[in-house]
mmCIF file of C-alpha atoms in Angstrom:
data_model
loop_
_atom_site.group_PDB
_atom_site.id
_atom_site.type_symbol
_atom_site.label_atom_id
_atom_site.label_comp_id
_atom_site.label_asym_id
_atom_site.label_seq_id
_atom_site.Cartn_x
_atom_site.Cartn_y
_atom_site.Cartn_z
ATOM 1 C CA MET A 1 11.389 35.832 -26.734
ATOM 2 C CA LYS A 2 11.967 33.463 -23.704
ATOM 3 C CA HIS A 3 14.977 32.827 -21.794
ATOM 4 C CA PRO A 4 17.338 30.527 -23.474
ATOM 5 C CA VAL A 5 16.984 28.165 -20.401
ATOM 6 C CA PHE A 6 13.255 27.514 -21.439
ATOM 7 C CA TYR A 7 14.522 26.396 -24.440
ATOM 8 C CA MET A 8 17.327 24.010 -22.266
ATOM 9 C CA ILE A 9 14.969 23.093 -20.690
ATOM 10 C CA LYS A 10 12.300 22.079 -23.363
ATOM 11 C CA LYS A 11 15.515 20.495 -25.493
ATOM 12 C CA GLU A 12 15.632 17.944 -22.354
ATOM 13 C CA MET A 13 12.221 17.405 -22.162
ATOM 14 C CA THR A 14 12.078 16.352 -25.651
ATOM 15 C CA GLU A 15 15.015 14.309 -25.639
ATOM 16 C CA ILE A 16 13.433 12.328 -22.116
ATOM 17 C CA LYS A 17 10.288 11.695 -24.498
ATOM 18 C CA ARG A 18 12.514 10.550 -26.920
ATOM 19 C CA THR A 19 14.956 8.058 -25.400
ATOM 20 C CA GLY A 20 12.512 6.828 -23.215
ATOM 21 C CA MET A 21 14.083 7.346 -20.303
ATOM 22 C CA ILE A 22 10.347 9.083 -18.856
ATOM 23 C CA LYS A 23 10.138 4.764 -17.836
ATOM 24 C CA MET A 24 13.065 4.843 -16.255
ATOM 25 C CA LEU A 25 12.253 8.108 -14.160
ATOM 26 C CA ILE A 26 8.339 7.549 -13.344
ATOM 27 C CA VAL A 27 7.846 3.435 -14.072
ATOM 28 C CA ALA A 28 11.023 2.274 -12.295
ATOM 29 C CA PRO A 29 11.280 3.955 -9.159
ATOM 30 C CA ILE A 30 7.929 2.838 -8.844
ATOM 31 C CA ILE A 31 8.601 -0.935 -9.016
ATOM 32 C CA GLN A 32 11.674 -0.585 -7.084
ATOM 33 C CA MET A 33 9.427 0.687 -4.546
ATOM 34 C CA ILE A 34 7.464 -1.809 -4.302
ATOM 35 C CA ILE A 35 10.035 -4.703 -4.294
ATOM 36 C CA PHE A 36 12.205 -2.841 -1.823
ATOM 37 C CA GLY A 37 9.445 -2.285 0.428
ATOM 38 C CA TYR A 38 8.733 -5.858 0.353
ATOM 39 C CA VAL A 39 12.657 -6.751 0.532
ATOM 40 C CA ALA A 40 13.444 -4.129 3.205
ATOM 41 C CA THR A 41 12.186 -5.588 6.278
ATOM 42 C CA THR A 42 14.135 -6.875 9.741
ATOM 43 C CA ASP A 43 11.410 -8.759 10.608
ATOM 44 C CA ILE A 44 12.260 -12.359 11.187
ATOM 45 C CA LYS A 45 9.254 -14.232 11.641
ATOM 46 C CA HIS A 46 7.944 -17.941 10.810
ATOM 47 C CA VAL A 47 11.427 -19.475 11.316
ATOM 48 C CA SER A 48 11.351 -22.769 10.740
ATOM 49 C CA THR A 49 11.598 -24.515 14.387
ATOM 50 C CA ALA A 50 12.131 -28.590 15.200
ATOM 51 C CA ILE A 51 11.373 -29.475 18.829
ATOM 52 C CA CYS A 52 12.519 -32.133 20.509
ATOM 53 C CA ILE A 53 10.299 -33.832 23.014
ATOM 54 C CA GLU A 54 12.256 -36.891 24.659
ATOM 55 C CA LYS A 55 9.565 -37.667 26.967
ATOM 56 C CA PRO A 56 6.022 -36.594 26.385
ATOM 57 C CA SER A 57 4.225 -35.134 29.388
ATOM 58 C CA ALA A 58 1.486 -32.005 29.806
ATOM 59 C CA GLN A 59 4.169 -29.399 30.902
ATOM 60 C CA ALA A 60 6.790 -30.430 27.936
ATOM 61 C CA ARG A 61 3.424 -29.843 25.830
ATOM 62 C CA GLY A 62 2.738 -26.635 27.126
ATOM 63 C CA LEU A 63 5.886 -25.319 26.616
ATOM 64 C CA ALA A 64 5.864 -26.775 23.363
ATOM 65 C CA ASP A 65 2.757 -24.836 22.198
ATOM 66 C CA LYS A 66 3.930 -21.520 23.450
ATOM 67 C CA PHE A 67 6.165 -21.803 20.023
ATOM 68 C CA ILE A 68 3.411 -23.342 17.882
ATOM 69 C CA ASN A 69 0.985 -20.338 18.726
ATOM 70 C CA SER A 70 4.124 -18.232 18.301
ATOM 71 C CA GLU A 71 4.026 -16.113 15.262
ATOM 72 C CA TYR A 72 7.652 -15.732 15.384
ATOM 73 C CA PHE A 73 8.742 -19.561 14.821
ATOM 74 C CA ASN A 74 6.707 -22.160 12.818
ATOM 75 C CA VAL A 75 7.413 -25.787 13.925
ATOM 76 C CA LYS A 76 7.932 -28.115 11.337
ATOM 77 C CA TYR A 77 9.153 -30.853 13.197
ATOM 78 C CA ASN A 78 7.656 -32.863 16.072
ATOM 79 C CA ILE A 79 10.751 -35.572 17.236
ATOM 80 C CA ASN A 80 11.526 -37.604 19.753
ATOM 81 C CA ASN A 81 15.083 -37.995 19.373
ATOM 82 C CA PRO A 82 18.175 -35.406 20.323
ATOM 83 C CA GLU A 83 20.526 -36.672 17.516
ATOM 84 C CA GLU A 84 17.516 -35.690 14.333
ATOM 85 C CA ILE A 85 17.677 -32.137 16.177
ATOM 86 C CA ASP A 86 21.764 -32.481 14.429
ATOM 87 C CA LYS A 87 20.429 -34.055 10.788
ATOM 88 C CA ILE A 88 17.445 -31.294 10.548
ATOM 89 C CA LEU A 89 19.922 -28.449 11.478
ATOM 90 C CA GLY A 90 22.736 -29.813 9.273
ATOM 91 C CA ASN A 91 20.369 -30.015 6.300
ATOM 92 C CA SER A 92 19.190 -26.063 6.620
ATOM 93 C CA LYS A 93 15.442 -28.044 7.261
ATOM 94 C CA ALA A 94 15.485 -25.935 10.497
ATOM 95 C CA LEU A 95 17.306 -22.469 11.560
ATOM 96 C CA ILE A 96 16.217 -23.465 15.193
ATOM 97 C CA GLY A 97 15.891 -26.612 17.659
ATOM 98 C CA ILE A 98 14.447 -27.121 21.073
ATOM 99 C CA ARG A 99 14.941 -29.539 23.371
ATOM 100 C CA ILE A 100 12.681 -30.479 25.990
ATOM 101 C CA PRO A 101 14.307 -33.291 28.354
ATOM 102 C CA ALA A 102 12.784 -36.489 29.803
ATOM 103 C CA ASP A 103 12.789 -35.126 33.193
ATOM 104 C CA PHE A 104 11.027 -31.742 32.504
ATOM 105 C CA ASP A 105 7.697 -32.766 34.141
ATOM 106 C CA THR A 106 9.302 -34.512 36.939
ATOM 107 C CA LEU A 107 12.066 -31.616 38.176
ATOM 108 C CA ILE A 108 9.127 -29.307 37.829
ATOM 109 C CA LYS A 109 6.899 -31.243 39.957
ATOM 110 C CA LYS A 110 9.926 -31.439 42.235
ATOM 111 C CA GLY A 111 10.073 -27.637 42.449
ATOM 112 C CA LYS A 112 14.006 -28.008 40.959
ATOM 113 C CA ALA A 113 15.407 -26.173 38.137
ATOM 114 C CA VAL A 114 15.359 -27.679 34.773
ATOM 115 C CA LYS A 115 17.231 -27.209 31.952
ATOM 116 C CA VAL A 116 15.892 -26.456 27.646
ATOM 117 C CA GLN A 117 18.546 -26.421 24.601
ATOM 118 C CA VAL A 118 17.894 -24.110 22.200
ATOM 119 C CA ILE A 119 20.368 -25.139 19.719
ATOM 120 C CA ILE A 120 20.670 -22.317 16.415
ATOM 121 C CA ASP A 121 22.047 -22.248 13.140
ATOM 122 C CA GLY A 122 24.669 -19.803 13.161
ATOM 123 C CA SER A 123 24.772 -19.509 9.565
ATOM 124 C CA ASP A 124 23.115 -16.454 9.626
ATOM 125 C CA SER A 125 23.860 -14.083 12.065
ATOM 126 C CA ASN A 126 21.252 -11.537 12.599
ATOM 127 C CA ALA A 127 18.162 -14.050 12.297
ATOM 128 C CA SER A 128 19.869 -16.294 14.991
ATOM 129 C CA LEU A 129 20.074 -13.952 17.565
ATOM 130 C CA ILE A 130 16.640 -12.739 17.127
ATOM 131 C CA SER A 131 15.300 -16.111 17.331
ATOM 132 C CA MET A 132 17.243 -16.901 19.520
ATOM 133 C CA ASN A 133 16.572 -13.945 21.844
ATOM 134 C CA ARG A 134 12.738 -14.911 20.982
ATOM 135 C CA ALA A 135 13.322 -18.487 22.359
ATOM 136 C CA SER A 136 14.865 -16.873 25.254
ATOM 137 C CA SER A 137 11.945 -14.681 26.248
ATOM 138 C CA ILE A 138 8.862 -17.894 25.629
ATOM 139 C CA ILE A 139 11.115 -19.838 27.769
ATOM 140 C CA GLN A 140 11.455 -16.914 30.173
ATOM 141 C CA GLY A 141 7.835 -16.602 30.427
ATOM 142 C CA TYR A 142 6.763 -20.269 30.523
ATOM 143 C CA SER A 143 8.910 -20.375 33.857
ATOM 144 C CA ALA A 144 7.214 -17.190 34.951
ATOM 145 C CA ASP A 145 3.935 -18.870 34.037
ATOM 146 C CA VAL A 146 4.808 -21.749 35.939
ATOM 147 C CA PHE A 147 6.285 -20.052 39.166
ATOM 148 C CA ALA A 148 3.335 -17.753 39.357
ATOM 149 C CA GLU A 149 1.410 -21.057 39.505
ATOM 150 C CA LYS A 150 3.164 -22.485 42.072
ATOM 151 C CA MET A 151 3.245 -19.081 44.416
ATOM 152 C CA GLU A 152 -0.489 -18.821 44.007
ATOM 153 C CA ILE A 153 -0.300 -22.560 45.768
ATOM 154 C CA MET A 154 1.963 -21.023 48.458
ATOM 155 C CA LYS A 155 -0.236 -17.405 49.330
ATOM 156 C CA PRO A 156 -2.636 -18.957 52.127
ATOM 157 C CA VAL A 157 0.697 -20.009 53.713
ATOM 158 C CA ILE A 158 3.419 -16.922 53.061
ATOM 159 C CA GLY A 159 1.127 -14.223 52.005
ATOM 160 C CA ASN A 160 1.467 -11.693 49.145
ATOM 161 C CA LEU A 161 4.604 -11.677 47.294
ATOM 162 C CA PRO A 162 6.417 -8.108 46.507
ATOM 163 C CA GLU A 163 5.766 -7.954 42.512
ATOM 164 C CA ILE A 164 7.440 -5.457 39.537
ATOM 165 C CA LYS A 165 5.787 -5.349 36.405
ATOM 166 C CA LEU A 166 7.121 -3.814 33.496
ATOM 167 C CA GLU A 167 4.995 -1.018 31.932
ATOM 168 C CA GLU A 168 6.133 -0.832 27.814
ATOM 169 C CA ARG A 169 5.578 2.152 25.645
ATOM 170 C CA VAL A 170 6.729 2.685 22.521
ATOM 171 C CA TRP A 171 6.392 5.828 20.469
ATOM 172 C CA TYR A 172 6.318 7.198 16.901
ATOM 173 C CA ASN A 173 6.397 2.425 16.138
ATOM 174 C CA PRO A 174 4.071 1.347 18.861
ATOM 175 C CA GLU A 175 3.882 -2.150 16.893
ATOM 176 C CA LEU A 176 7.869 -1.693 15.986
ATOM 177 C CA LYS A 177 7.223 -2.655 12.480
ATOM 178 C CA SER A 178 10.374 -2.338 10.089
ATOM 179 C CA ALA A 179 8.712 -1.613 7.175
ATOM 180 C CA ASN A 180 7.826 1.584 9.255
ATOM 181 C CA THR A 181 11.108 2.540 9.530
ATOM 182 C CA MET A 182 12.957 1.014 6.483
ATOM 183 C CA VAL A 183 10.041 1.982 3.313
ATOM 184 C CA PRO A 184 10.815 5.828 4.009
ATOM 185 C CA GLY A 185 14.532 4.834 3.769
ATOM 186 C CA VAL A 186 13.853 3.036 0.577
ATOM 187 C CA MET A 187 12.570 6.290 -1.053
ATOM 188 C CA GLY A 188 15.660 8.218 -0.122
ATOM 189 C CA MET A 189 18.003 5.788 -1.460
ATOM 190 C CA ILE A 190 15.885 5.612 -4.995
ATOM 191 C CA LEU A 191 15.263 8.970 -4.887
ATOM 192 C CA MET A 192 19.473 9.402 -5.124
ATOM 193 C CA ILE A 193 19.615 6.418 -7.868
ATOM 194 C CA ILE A 194 17.317 7.978 -10.252
ATOM 195 C CA THR A 195 18.607 11.769 -9.632
ATOM 196 C CA ILE A 196 22.385 10.971 -9.267
ATOM 197 C CA ILE A 197 22.910 7.910 -12.298
ATOM 198 C CA ILE A 198 20.243 9.816 -14.974
ATOM 199 C CA THR A 199 21.479 13.544 -14.449
ATOM 200 C CA ALA A 200 25.570 12.208 -14.823
ATOM 201 C CA VAL A 201 24.231 9.808 -18.206
ATOM 202 C CA SER A 202 21.949 12.693 -19.728
ATOM 203 C CA ILE A 203 24.672 15.281 -20.048
ATOM 204 C CA VAL A 204 27.788 12.591 -20.910
ATOM 205 C CA ARG A 205 25.475 11.706 -23.454
ATOM 206 C CA GLU A 206 25.507 15.180 -24.747
ATOM 207 C CA LYS A 207 28.842 14.663 -24.593
ATOM 208 C CA GLU A 208 29.057 11.564 -26.696
ATOM 209 C CA ASN A 209 27.010 12.806 -29.361
ATOM 210 C CA GLY A 210 28.829 16.238 -29.834
ATOM 211 C CA ASN A 211 25.943 18.865 -28.737
ATOM 212 C CA ILE A 212 27.878 20.195 -26.154
ATOM 213 C CA GLU A 213 30.410 21.756 -28.261
ATOM 214 C CA GLN A 214 27.074 23.210 -29.916
ATOM 215 C CA LEU A 215 25.604 24.672 -27.227
ATOM 216 C CA VAL A 216 29.093 26.228 -26.634
ATOM 217 C CA VAL A 217 29.312 28.257 -29.815
ATOM 218 C CA THR A 218 25.886 29.640 -28.653
ATOM 219 C CA PRO A 219 25.138 32.328 -26.508
ATOM 220 C CA ILE A 220 24.125 30.125 -23.717
ATOM 221 C CA LYS A 221 26.105 30.266 -20.610
ATOM 222 C CA PRO A 222 27.256 27.139 -18.846
ATOM 223 C CA VAL A 223 25.666 27.761 -15.972
ATOM 224 C CA GLU A 224 22.259 27.855 -17.836
ATOM 225 C CA ILE A 225 23.006 25.241 -19.818
ATOM 226 C CA ILE A 226 23.203 23.208 -16.332
ATOM 227 C CA ILE A 227 20.206 24.694 -15.224
ATOM 228 C CA GLY A 228 18.350 23.287 -17.968
ATOM 229 C CA LYS A 229 19.456 19.920 -17.704
ATOM 230 C CA THR A 230 18.533 19.949 -14.187
ATOM 231 C CA VAL A 231 15.211 21.179 -13.868
ATOM 232 C CA PRO A 232 13.565 18.562 -15.904
ATOM 233 C CA TYR A 233 14.658 16.155 -13.303
ATOM 234 C CA ILE A 234 13.720 18.436 -10.508
ATOM 235 C CA ILE A 235 10.422 17.768 -11.821
ATOM 236 C CA PHE A 236 10.542 14.185 -12.177
ATOM 237 C CA ALA A 237 12.238 13.648 -8.839
ATOM 238 C CA LEU A 238 9.516 15.531 -7.145
ATOM 239 C CA ALA A 239 6.936 13.564 -8.889
ATOM 240 C CA ASP A 240 8.138 9.980 -7.902
ATOM 241 C CA ILE A 241 8.278 11.536 -4.018
ATOM 242 C CA VAL A 242 4.472 12.113 -4.541
ATOM 243 C CA LEU A 243 3.938 9.006 -6.090
ATOM 244 C CA ILE A 244 6.647 6.709 -3.472
ATOM 245 C CA THR A 245 4.644 8.592 -0.770
ATOM 246 C CA ALA A 246 1.305 7.334 -1.992
ATOM 247 C CA LEU A 247 2.638 3.854 -2.819
ATOM 248 C CA CYS A 248 3.524 4.015 1.042
ATOM 249 C CA LEU A 249 0.484 4.956 2.511
ATOM 250 C CA LEU A 250 -1.889 2.612 -0.085
ATOM 251 C CA ILE A 251 0.127 -0.751 -0.094
ATOM 252 C CA PHE A 252 2.595 -0.260 2.943
ATOM 253 C CA ASN A 253 -0.326 1.487 5.622
ATOM 254 C CA ILE A 254 2.497 3.737 6.581
ATOM 255 C CA SER A 255 0.955 6.660 8.037
ATOM 256 C CA LEU A 256 2.443 9.730 7.054
ATOM 257 C CA GLU A 257 2.364 11.608 10.509
ATOM 258 C CA GLY A 258 4.264 15.232 9.606
ATOM 259 C CA SER A 259 3.444 17.654 6.648
ATOM 260 C CA PHE A 260 3.691 16.625 3.311
ATOM 261 C CA ILE A 261 4.217 20.340 1.891
ATOM 262 C CA LEU A 262 7.424 20.052 4.246
ATOM 263 C CA LEU A 263 8.424 16.358 2.769
ATOM 264 C CA LEU A 264 8.261 18.040 -0.913
ATOM 265 C CA THR A 265 10.187 21.179 0.709
ATOM 266 C CA LEU A 266 13.074 19.075 2.018
ATOM 267 C CA SER A 267 13.816 16.557 -0.506
ATOM 268 C CA LEU A 268 14.073 19.566 -2.544
ATOM 269 C CA PHE A 269 17.824 20.021 -0.492
ATOM 270 C CA MET A 270 18.617 16.258 -0.818
ATOM 271 C CA ILE A 271 17.612 16.733 -4.885
ATOM 272 C CA PHE A 272 20.136 19.471 -5.154
ATOM 273 C CA ALA A 273 22.745 17.702 -3.708
ATOM 274 C CA ASN A 274 22.144 15.010 -5.697
ATOM 275 C CA LEU A 275 21.910 16.822 -9.200
ATOM 276 C CA GLY A 276 25.228 18.341 -7.925
ATOM 277 C CA LEU A 277 27.089 14.902 -7.499
ATOM 278 C CA GLY A 278 25.272 13.550 -11.283
ATOM 279 C CA ILE A 279 26.990 16.973 -12.558
ATOM 280 C CA LEU A 280 30.358 16.861 -10.925
ATOM 281 C CA ILE A 281 29.938 13.085 -12.088
ATOM 282 C CA SER A 282 29.813 13.545 -15.470
ATOM 283 C CA THR A 283 32.248 15.929 -15.582
ATOM 284 C CA VAL A 284 35.215 13.361 -14.702
ATOM 285 C CA SER A 285 33.357 10.669 -17.151
ATOM 286 C CA SER A 286 33.987 10.184 -20.778
ATOM 287 C CA THR A 287 31.218 7.450 -21.371
ATOM 288 C CA GLN A 288 28.108 6.687 -20.238
ATOM 289 C CA GLN A 289 29.157 3.513 -18.624
ATOM 290 C CA GLN A 290 31.689 5.121 -17.152
ATOM 291 C CA ALA A 291 29.450 7.604 -15.631
ATOM 292 C CA MET A 292 27.110 4.606 -14.340
ATOM 293 C CA LEU A 293 29.819 2.763 -12.656
ATOM 294 C CA THR A 294 31.384 6.258 -11.161
ATOM 295 C CA SER A 295 27.923 7.062 -10.096
ATOM 296 C CA MET A 296 27.865 3.667 -7.913
ATOM 297 C CA PHE A 297 31.015 4.289 -5.997
ATOM 298 C CA PHE A 298 29.034 7.136 -4.596
ATOM 299 C CA ILE A 299 25.880 5.661 -4.094
ATOM 300 C CA VAL A 300 26.782 2.271 -2.711
ATOM 301 C CA PRO A 301 28.637 4.079 0.147
ATOM 302 C CA ASN A 302 25.746 6.397 0.878
ATOM 303 C CA ILE A 303 23.389 3.021 1.117
ATOM 304 C CA LEU A 304 26.029 1.167 3.263
ATOM 305 C CA LEU A 305 26.875 4.222 5.990
ATOM 306 C CA SER A 306 23.787 6.150 5.757
ATOM 307 C CA GLY A 307 22.001 4.078 8.740
ATOM 308 C CA PHE A 308 19.372 2.618 6.603
ATOM 309 C CA ILE A 309 20.871 -0.606 6.943
ATOM 310 C CA PHE A 310 23.141 -0.402 9.487
ATOM 311 C CA PRO A 311 23.003 1.642 12.790
ATOM 312 C CA ILE A 312 25.865 4.579 12.303
ATOM 313 C CA ASN A 313 26.484 3.931 16.311
ATOM 314 C CA ASN A 314 28.102 0.581 15.470
ATOM 315 C CA MET A 315 30.333 1.860 13.157
ATOM 316 C CA PRO A 316 33.819 2.472 13.705
ATOM 317 C CA ALA A 317 34.659 6.389 14.460
ATOM 318 C CA ALA A 318 36.238 7.121 11.244
ATOM 319 C CA LEU A 319 32.805 5.472 9.008
ATOM 320 C CA GLN A 320 30.856 7.681 11.339
ATOM 321 C CA PHE A 321 32.799 10.672 10.328
ATOM 322 C CA ILE A 322 32.318 9.623 6.683
ATOM 323 C CA ALA A 323 28.753 8.786 7.272
ATOM 324 C CA TYR A 324 27.565 12.132 8.647
ATOM 325 C CA GLY A 325 29.229 13.632 5.309
ATOM 326 C CA LEU A 326 27.030 12.123 3.540
ATOM 327 C CA PRO A 327 23.643 13.293 1.842
ATOM 328 C CA LEU A 328 21.395 10.298 2.772
ATOM 329 C CA THR A 329 22.515 10.141 6.122
ATOM 330 C CA HIS A 330 20.668 13.492 6.722
ATOM 331 C CA TYR A 331 18.008 12.429 4.611
ATOM 332 C CA ASN A 332 16.934 9.209 6.391
ATOM 333 C CA VAL A 333 16.553 11.574 9.362
ATOM 334 C CA ILE A 334 14.318 13.922 7.250
ATOM 335 C CA LEU A 335 12.423 11.335 5.831
ATOM 336 C CA LYS A 336 12.193 9.376 9.572
ATOM 337 C CA GLY A 337 10.934 12.522 11.525
ATOM 338 C CA ILE A 338 8.303 13.566 9.041
ATOM 339 C CA PHE A 339 6.657 10.200 8.740
ATOM 340 C CA LEU A 340 7.061 9.123 11.614
ATOM 341 C CA LYS A 341 7.543 11.556 14.463
ATOM 342 C CA ASP A 342 5.228 14.505 12.763
ATOM 343 C CA LEU A 343 8.696 16.870 13.247
ATOM 344 C CA GLY A 344 8.321 20.468 12.101
ATOM 345 C CA PHE A 345 11.177 22.634 10.403
ATOM 346 C CA THR A 346 13.057 23.688 13.257
ATOM 347 C CA GLU A 347 13.710 20.418 14.750
ATOM 348 C CA LEU A 348 14.839 19.574 11.211
ATOM 349 C CA LEU A 349 16.839 22.325 10.584
ATOM 350 C CA PRO A 350 20.757 20.495 11.037
ATOM 351 C CA GLN A 351 19.947 17.871 8.539
ATOM 352 C CA THR A 352 18.366 20.046 5.982
ATOM 353 C CA LEU A 353 21.411 22.901 6.602
ATOM 354 C CA ALA A 354 23.786 19.706 6.417
ATOM 355 C CA LEU A 355 21.887 19.211 2.761
ATOM 356 C CA LEU A 356 22.224 22.579 1.728
ATOM 357 C CA ALA A 357 25.792 22.998 2.657
ATOM 358 C CA PHE A 358 27.030 19.192 1.151
ATOM 359 C CA GLY A 359 24.765 20.899 -2.458
ATOM 360 C CA ALA A 360 26.472 24.291 -2.348
ATOM 361 C CA VAL A 361 29.821 22.675 -2.396
ATOM 362 C CA ILE A 362 29.220 20.146 -4.845
ATOM 363 C CA PHE A 363 27.486 22.162 -7.023
ATOM 364 C CA ALA A 364 29.986 24.980 -7.006
ATOM 365 C CA VAL A 365 32.741 22.074 -7.545
ATOM 366 C CA ALA A 366 30.790 20.695 -10.199
ATOM 367 C CA ILE A 367 29.793 24.066 -12.115
ATOM 368 C CA LYS A 368 33.360 24.942 -11.949
ATOM 369 C CA GLN A 369 34.414 21.458 -13.344
ATOM 370 C CA PHE A 370 31.152 21.492 -15.858
ATOM 371 C CA ARG A 371 32.971 25.346 -17.175
ATOM 372 C CA LYS A 372 36.368 23.531 -17.499
ATOM 373 C CA THR A 373 35.027 20.483 -19.381
ATOM 374 C CA VAL A 374 32.817 23.169 -21.972
ATOM 375 C CA SER A 375 35.762 25.796 -22.588
#
């Protein structure tokens, strides 16, 4: 005779198949990954731009060409009247306006300072700040080219000048693609949504249907019920990680620098913590709708405070304290460490222990609450 847990697992698998929840567990994460993978990016490119050249000249056209040839700016408007910039930005037809003054060429030839005005729509502060910095970089680069050209002419007279050259090296993400950091984070977010909500809803559904009362009168222990209810979702969660990792590699061209086995192993600690949360939520929820709403109460702070979207160091001290108490914060470090840095178990041990501690506490509380609910 097989162990009661086996029959609980078999029952849960049958229920998942009967209710069509298998689509939510397999198909939904794939669709979410594809959508979120393309949406979750901080790259700002092809910014709609207006360039105002008050008086056409070779120097003014040279600076304008720098913007035209940049992948970050899409020059839609070439104008000569500065007043048109107000209308274009006011109607949200462009985010940024570059005003090159009429005496631009004359002042450069005279060796005098000339001002180029950058006007930007600040209603989207993040895009505006990034675009402002890139526009400043292009203008400063053009200024350096003009200066270097002048110095080349004067070199026979004044001799060589000292020069400091910047040597940039970016480790782990050389192209600085936001997808390389955001897409693994999306994996953690999807894993959290699937495991917490589905687990909570499945147990509450048993309560609504009166199945819990039937299970209580059987020899099955509450712990065995929990094991039987959670094991199928552990299997599906691991399958989701395999599928999502394949999507990362095939669709988003993100390389997995570390060990996939280590990724699966450490993901078990995150699944453990999430399932504990799901069970705990199910014990305080009377209906499936209530379970879903309560789940979102935990999931949203995890996403916002985990460092997935906003840097934790920029948060107030009290919120940083809360952030480091959330499982997704530590799982994000694990994901980035394995995907981008080829970190091993030793380097990721602090995050693993944090997930283990969180999961152990939550699971202990969840089992205690579940026993009370059953009794």
